[in-house]
PDB file of C-alpha atoms in Angstrom:
ATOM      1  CA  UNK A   1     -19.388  17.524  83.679  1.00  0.00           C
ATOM      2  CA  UNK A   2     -17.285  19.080  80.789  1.00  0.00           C
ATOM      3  CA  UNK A   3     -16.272  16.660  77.968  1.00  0.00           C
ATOM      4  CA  UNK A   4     -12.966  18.153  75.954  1.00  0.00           C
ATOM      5  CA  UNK A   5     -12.526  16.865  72.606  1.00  0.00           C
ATOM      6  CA  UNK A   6      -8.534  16.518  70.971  1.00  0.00           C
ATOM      7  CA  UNK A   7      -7.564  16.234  67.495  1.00  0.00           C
ATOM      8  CA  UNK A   8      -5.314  14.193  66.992  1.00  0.00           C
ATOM      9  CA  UNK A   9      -5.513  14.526  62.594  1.00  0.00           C
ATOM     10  CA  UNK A  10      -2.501  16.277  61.344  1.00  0.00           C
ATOM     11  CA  UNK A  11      -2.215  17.102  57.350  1.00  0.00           C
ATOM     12  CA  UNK A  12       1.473  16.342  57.873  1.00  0.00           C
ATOM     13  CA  UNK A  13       0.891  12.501  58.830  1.00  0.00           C
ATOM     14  CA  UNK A  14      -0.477  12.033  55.249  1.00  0.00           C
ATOM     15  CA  UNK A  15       1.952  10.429  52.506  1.00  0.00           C
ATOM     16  CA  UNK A  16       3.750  12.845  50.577  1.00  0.00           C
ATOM     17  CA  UNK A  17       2.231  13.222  46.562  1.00  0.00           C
ATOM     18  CA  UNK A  18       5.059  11.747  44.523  1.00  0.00           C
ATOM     19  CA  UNK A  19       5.435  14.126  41.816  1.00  0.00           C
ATOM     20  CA  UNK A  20       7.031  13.239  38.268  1.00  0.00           C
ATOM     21  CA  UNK A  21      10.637  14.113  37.982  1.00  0.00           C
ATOM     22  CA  UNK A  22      11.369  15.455  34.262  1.00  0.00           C
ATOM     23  CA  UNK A  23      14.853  14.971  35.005  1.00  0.00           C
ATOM     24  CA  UNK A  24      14.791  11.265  35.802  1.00  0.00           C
ATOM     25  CA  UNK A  25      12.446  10.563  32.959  1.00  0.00           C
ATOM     26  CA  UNK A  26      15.176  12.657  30.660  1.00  0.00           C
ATOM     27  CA  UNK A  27      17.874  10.434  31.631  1.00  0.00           C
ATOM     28  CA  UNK A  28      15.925   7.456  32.013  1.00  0.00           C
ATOM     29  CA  UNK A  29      15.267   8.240  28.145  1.00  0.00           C
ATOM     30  CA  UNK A  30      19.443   9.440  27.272  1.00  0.00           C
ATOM     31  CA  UNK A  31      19.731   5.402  28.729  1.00  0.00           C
ATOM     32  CA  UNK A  32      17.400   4.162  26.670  1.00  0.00           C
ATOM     33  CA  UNK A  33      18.791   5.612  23.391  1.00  0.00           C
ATOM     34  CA  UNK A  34      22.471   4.530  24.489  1.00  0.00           C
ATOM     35  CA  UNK A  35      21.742   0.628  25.376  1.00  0.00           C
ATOM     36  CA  UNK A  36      20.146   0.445  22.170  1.00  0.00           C
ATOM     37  CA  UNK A  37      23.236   2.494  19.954  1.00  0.00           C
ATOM     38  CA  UNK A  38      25.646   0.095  22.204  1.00  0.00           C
ATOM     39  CA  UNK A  39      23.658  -2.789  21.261  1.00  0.00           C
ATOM     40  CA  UNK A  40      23.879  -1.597  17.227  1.00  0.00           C
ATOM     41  CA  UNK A  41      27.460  -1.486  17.513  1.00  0.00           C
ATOM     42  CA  UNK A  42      27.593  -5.226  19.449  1.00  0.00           C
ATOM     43  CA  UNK A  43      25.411  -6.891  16.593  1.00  0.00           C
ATOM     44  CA  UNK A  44      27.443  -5.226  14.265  1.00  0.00           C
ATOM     45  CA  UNK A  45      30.585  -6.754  15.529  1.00  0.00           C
ATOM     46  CA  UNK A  46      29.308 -10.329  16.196  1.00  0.00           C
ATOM     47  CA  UNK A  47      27.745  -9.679  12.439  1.00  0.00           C
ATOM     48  CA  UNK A  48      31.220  -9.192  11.074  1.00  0.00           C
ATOM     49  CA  UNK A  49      32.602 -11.809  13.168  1.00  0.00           C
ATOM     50  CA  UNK A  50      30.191 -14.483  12.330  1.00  0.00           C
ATOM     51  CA  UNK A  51      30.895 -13.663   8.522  1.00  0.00           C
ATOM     52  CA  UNK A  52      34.418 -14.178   8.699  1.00  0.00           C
ATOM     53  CA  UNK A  53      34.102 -17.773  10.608  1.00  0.00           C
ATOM     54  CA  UNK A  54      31.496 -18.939   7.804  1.00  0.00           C
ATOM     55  CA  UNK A  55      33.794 -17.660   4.607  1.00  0.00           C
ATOM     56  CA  UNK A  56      36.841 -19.601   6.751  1.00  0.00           C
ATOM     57  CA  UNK A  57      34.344 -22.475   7.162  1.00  0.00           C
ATOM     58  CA  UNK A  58      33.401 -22.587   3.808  1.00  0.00           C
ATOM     59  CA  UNK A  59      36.586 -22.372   2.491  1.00  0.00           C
ATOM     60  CA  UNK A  60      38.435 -25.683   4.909  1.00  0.00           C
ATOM     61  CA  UNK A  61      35.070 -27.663   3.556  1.00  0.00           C
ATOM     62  CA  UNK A  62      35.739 -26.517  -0.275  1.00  0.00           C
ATOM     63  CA  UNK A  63      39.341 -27.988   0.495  1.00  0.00           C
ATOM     64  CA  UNK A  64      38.044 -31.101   2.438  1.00  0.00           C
ATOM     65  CA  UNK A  65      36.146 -31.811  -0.949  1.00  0.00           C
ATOM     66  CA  UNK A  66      38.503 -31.627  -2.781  1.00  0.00           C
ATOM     67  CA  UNK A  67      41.098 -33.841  -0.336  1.00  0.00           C
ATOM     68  CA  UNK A  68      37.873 -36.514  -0.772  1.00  0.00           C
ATOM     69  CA  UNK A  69      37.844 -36.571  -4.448  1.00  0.00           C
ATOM     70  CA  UNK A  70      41.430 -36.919  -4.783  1.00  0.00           C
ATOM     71  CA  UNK A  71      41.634 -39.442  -2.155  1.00  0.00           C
ATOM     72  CA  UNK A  72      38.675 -41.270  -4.096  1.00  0.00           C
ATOM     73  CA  UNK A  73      40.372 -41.390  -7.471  1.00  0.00           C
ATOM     74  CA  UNK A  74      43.328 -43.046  -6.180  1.00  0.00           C
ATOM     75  CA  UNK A  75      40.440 -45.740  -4.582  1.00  0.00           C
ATOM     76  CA  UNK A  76      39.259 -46.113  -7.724  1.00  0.00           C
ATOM     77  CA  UNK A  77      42.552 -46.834  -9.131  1.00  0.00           C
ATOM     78  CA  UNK A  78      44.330 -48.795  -7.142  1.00  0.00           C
ATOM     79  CA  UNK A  79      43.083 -51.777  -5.226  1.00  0.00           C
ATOM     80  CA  UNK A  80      41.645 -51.107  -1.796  1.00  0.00           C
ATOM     81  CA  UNK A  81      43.954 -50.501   1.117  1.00  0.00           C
ATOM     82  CA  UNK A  82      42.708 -50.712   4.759  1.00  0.00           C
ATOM     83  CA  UNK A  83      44.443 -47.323   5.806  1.00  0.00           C
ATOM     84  CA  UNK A  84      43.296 -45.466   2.807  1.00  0.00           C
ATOM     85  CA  UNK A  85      39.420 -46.956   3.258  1.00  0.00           C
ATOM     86  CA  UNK A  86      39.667 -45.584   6.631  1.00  0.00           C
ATOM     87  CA  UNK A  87      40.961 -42.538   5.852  1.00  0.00           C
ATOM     88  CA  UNK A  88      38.217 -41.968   3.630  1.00  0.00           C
ATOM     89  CA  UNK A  89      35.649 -42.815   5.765  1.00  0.00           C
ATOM     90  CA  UNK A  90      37.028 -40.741   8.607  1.00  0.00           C
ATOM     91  CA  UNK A  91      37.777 -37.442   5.983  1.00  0.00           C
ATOM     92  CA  UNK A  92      34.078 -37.932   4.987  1.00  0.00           C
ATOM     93  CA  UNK A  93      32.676 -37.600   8.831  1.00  0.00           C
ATOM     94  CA  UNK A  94      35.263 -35.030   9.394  1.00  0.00           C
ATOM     95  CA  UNK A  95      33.354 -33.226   5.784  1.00  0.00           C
ATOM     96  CA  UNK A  96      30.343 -33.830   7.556  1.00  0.00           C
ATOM     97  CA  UNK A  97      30.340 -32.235  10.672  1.00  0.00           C
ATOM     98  CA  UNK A  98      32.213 -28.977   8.608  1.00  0.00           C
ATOM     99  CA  UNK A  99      28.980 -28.595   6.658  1.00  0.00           C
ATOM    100  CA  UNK A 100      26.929 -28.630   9.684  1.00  0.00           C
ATOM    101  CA  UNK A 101      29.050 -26.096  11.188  1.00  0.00           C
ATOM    102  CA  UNK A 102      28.515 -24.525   7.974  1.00  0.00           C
ATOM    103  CA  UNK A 103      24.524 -24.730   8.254  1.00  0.00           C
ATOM    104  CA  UNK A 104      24.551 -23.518  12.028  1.00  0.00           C
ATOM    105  CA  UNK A 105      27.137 -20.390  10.844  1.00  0.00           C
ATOM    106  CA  UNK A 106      24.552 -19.820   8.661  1.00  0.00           C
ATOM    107  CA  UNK A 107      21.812 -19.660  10.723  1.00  0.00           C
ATOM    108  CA  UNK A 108      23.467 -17.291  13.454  1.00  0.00           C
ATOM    109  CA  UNK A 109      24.520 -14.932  10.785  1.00  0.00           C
ATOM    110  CA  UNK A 110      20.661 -14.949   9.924  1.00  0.00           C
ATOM    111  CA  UNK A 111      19.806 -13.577  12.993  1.00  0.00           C
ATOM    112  CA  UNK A 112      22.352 -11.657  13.968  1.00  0.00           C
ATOM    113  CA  UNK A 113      21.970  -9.608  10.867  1.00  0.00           C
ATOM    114  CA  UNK A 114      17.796  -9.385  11.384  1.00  0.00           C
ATOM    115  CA  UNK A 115      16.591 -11.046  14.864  1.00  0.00           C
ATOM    116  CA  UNK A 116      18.644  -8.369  16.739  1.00  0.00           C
ATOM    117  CA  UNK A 117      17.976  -5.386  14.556  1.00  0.00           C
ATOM    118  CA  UNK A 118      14.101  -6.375  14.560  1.00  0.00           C
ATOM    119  CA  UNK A 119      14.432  -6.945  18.395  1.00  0.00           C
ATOM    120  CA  UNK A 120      16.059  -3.008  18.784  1.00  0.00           C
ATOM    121  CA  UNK A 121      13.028  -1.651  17.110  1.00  0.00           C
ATOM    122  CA  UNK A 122       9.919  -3.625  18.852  1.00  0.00           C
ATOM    123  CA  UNK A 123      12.043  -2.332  22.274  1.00  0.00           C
ATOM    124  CA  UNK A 124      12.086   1.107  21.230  1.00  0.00           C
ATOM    125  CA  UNK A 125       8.620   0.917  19.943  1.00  0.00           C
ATOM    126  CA  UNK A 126       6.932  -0.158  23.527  1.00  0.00           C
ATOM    127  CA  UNK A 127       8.859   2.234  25.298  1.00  0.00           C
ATOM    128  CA  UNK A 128       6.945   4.710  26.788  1.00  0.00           C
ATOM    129  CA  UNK A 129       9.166   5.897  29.565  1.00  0.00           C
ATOM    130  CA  UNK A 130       7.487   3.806  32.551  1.00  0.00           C
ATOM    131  CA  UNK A 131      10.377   0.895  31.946  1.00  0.00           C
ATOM    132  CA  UNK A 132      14.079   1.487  31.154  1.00  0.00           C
ATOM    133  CA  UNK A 133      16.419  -1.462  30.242  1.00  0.00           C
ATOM    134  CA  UNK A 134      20.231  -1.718  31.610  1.00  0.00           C
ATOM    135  CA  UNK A 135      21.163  -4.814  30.060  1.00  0.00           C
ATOM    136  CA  UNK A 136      20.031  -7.633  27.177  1.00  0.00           C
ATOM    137  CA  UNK A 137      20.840 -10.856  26.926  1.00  0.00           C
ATOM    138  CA  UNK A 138      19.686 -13.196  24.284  1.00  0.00           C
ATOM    139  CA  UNK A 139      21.473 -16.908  24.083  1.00  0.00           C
ATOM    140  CA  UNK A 140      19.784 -19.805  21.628  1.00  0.00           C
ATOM    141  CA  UNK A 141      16.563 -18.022  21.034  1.00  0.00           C
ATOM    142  CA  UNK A 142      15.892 -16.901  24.887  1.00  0.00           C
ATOM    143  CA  UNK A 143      15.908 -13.476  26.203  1.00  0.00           C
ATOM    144  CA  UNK A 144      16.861 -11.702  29.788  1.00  0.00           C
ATOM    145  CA  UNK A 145      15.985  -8.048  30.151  1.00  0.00           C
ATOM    146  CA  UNK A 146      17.274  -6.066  33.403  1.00  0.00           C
ATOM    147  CA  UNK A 147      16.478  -2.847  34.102  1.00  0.00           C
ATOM    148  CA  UNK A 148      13.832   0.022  36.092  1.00  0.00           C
ATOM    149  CA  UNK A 149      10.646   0.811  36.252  1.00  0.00           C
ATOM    150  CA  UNK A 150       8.724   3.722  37.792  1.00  0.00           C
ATOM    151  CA  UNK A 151       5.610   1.248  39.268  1.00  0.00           C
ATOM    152  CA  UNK A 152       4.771  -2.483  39.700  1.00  0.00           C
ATOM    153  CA  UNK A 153       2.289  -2.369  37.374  1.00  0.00           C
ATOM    154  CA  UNK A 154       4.652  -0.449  34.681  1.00  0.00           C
ATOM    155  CA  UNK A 155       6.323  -3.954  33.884  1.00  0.00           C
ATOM    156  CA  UNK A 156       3.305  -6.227  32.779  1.00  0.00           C
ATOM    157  CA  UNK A 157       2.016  -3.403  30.681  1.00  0.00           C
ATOM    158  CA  UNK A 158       5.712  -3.355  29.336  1.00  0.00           C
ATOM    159  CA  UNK A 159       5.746  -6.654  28.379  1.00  0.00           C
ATOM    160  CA  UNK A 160       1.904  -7.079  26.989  1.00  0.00           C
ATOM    161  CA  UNK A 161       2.864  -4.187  24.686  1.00  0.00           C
ATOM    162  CA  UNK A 162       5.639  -6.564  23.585  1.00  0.00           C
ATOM    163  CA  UNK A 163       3.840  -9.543  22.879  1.00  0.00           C
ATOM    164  CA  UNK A 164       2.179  -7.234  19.799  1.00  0.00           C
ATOM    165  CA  UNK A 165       5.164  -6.454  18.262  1.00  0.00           C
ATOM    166  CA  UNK A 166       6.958  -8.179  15.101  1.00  0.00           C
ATOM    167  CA  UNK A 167       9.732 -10.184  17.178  1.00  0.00           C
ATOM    168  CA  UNK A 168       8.508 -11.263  20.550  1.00  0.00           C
ATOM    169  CA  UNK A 169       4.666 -11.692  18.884  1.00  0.00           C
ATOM    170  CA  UNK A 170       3.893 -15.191  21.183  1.00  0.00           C
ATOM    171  CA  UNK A 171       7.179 -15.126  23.392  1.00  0.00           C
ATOM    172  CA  UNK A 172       6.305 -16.526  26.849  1.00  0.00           C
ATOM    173  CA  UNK A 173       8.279 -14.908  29.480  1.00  0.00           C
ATOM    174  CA  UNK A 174       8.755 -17.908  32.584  1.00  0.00           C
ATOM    175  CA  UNK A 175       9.842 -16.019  35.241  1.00  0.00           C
ATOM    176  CA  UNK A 176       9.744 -12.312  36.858  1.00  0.00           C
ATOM    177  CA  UNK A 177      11.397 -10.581  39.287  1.00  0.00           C
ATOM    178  CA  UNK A 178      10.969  -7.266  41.028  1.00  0.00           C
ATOM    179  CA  UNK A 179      13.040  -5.710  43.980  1.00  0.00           C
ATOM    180  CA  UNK A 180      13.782  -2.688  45.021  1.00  0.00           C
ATOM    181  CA  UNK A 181      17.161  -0.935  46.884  1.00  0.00           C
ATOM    182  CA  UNK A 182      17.538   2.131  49.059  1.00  0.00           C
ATOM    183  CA  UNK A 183      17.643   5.122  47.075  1.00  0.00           C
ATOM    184  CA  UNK A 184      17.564   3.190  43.912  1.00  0.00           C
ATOM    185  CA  UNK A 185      14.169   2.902  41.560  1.00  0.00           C
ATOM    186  CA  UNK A 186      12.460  -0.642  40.993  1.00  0.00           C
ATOM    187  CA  UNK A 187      14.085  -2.970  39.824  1.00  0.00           C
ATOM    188  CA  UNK A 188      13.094  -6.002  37.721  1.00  0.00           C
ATOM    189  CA  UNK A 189      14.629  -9.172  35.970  1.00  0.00           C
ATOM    190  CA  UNK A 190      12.503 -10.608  32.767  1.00  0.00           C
ATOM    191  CA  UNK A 191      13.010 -14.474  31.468  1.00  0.00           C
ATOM    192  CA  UNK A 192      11.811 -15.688  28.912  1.00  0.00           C
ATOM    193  CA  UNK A 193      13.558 -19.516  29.154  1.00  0.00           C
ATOM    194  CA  UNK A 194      16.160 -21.465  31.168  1.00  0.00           C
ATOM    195  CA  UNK A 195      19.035 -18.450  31.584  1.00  0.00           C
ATOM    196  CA  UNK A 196      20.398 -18.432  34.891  1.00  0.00           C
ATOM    197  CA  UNK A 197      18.107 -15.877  37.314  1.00  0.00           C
ATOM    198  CA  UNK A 198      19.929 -13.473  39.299  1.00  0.00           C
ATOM    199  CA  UNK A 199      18.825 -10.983  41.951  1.00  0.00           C
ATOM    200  CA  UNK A 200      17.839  -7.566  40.325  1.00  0.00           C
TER     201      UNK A 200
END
């Protein structure tokens, strides 16, 4: 009795060997290098507008004082009236929410003129090509990044190398997201607090 042997291997049933494509990782790079120049030109702008709303600030609370001390003097003066007592009173709440306007003015022009700049250069510095970013979002001290990357894995190492730098040196990141479309490269959504989570 003859026994007949068939083959059913085939070298063309094996996956294809994904090969690096220097022009994706060139224009993956050109992307990098214009989110962060449109992002220099955003902080710039919100820089120039948060000046100009603390010098306006500053200048209705140097007027306010002024109002006070007048209004004061003619306290001092004269005897006490009901309407001007509470007109003082409310001028000097209305003085005190101005300054803390003032202080939180203040605080945003802080950061807007080094918290963003610092947070451009730790991004460029843990680039390495793997992860590509198409949009940043950073409200009350809490991040969103959106963009690509070539492999699964290429996000966590993204954002380990991140943890190192200057800025983001103990930042926890809450939640992560990864999907993927036809045609289209990984994508990924990165949280670091409560900002709404969308579908990459």
């Amino acid at each position: 009795m003859t026994k007949t042997r068939i083959n059913l291997y085939d070298e063309s049933l094996l996956p294809t060997r994904q090969r690096l494509n220097f022009t994706l990782l060139t224009q993956s790079v050109v992307a990098v290098l214009g989110i962060l120049l449109l992002a220099g030109l955003a902080i710039g702008w919100q820089l120039s507008t948060v000046k100009t709303e603390l010098n306006s600030a500053r200048a209705e609370s140097d007027r306010l004082g002024q109002q006070k001390q007048q209004l004061e003097a003619q306290l001092a003066n004269h005897k006490a009236d009901a309407t001007l007592v509470a007109e003082v009173t409310e001028l000097q709440d209305f003085l005190a929410l101005k300054r803390q306007l003032l202080s939180e003015l203040g605080n945003q022009q802080r950061f807007a003129s080094g918290g963003y700049g610092s947070l451009m250069t730790d991004l460029a510095s843990a680039a390495d090509g793997n992860v590509w970013l198409e949009r940043i979002l950073v409200a009350e001290g809490e991040l969103r990044f959106e963009g690509f990357a070539k492999a699964p894995t290429s996000v966590p190492l993204w954002v380990e190398r991140l943890k190192h730098t200057q800025t983001l040196q103990g930042k926890q990141f809450s939640t992560m997201t990864m999907a993927r479309e036809d045609g289209m490269p990984l994508g990924f959504i990165l949280t670091s607090g409560a900002l709404r989570e969308e579908k990459p």
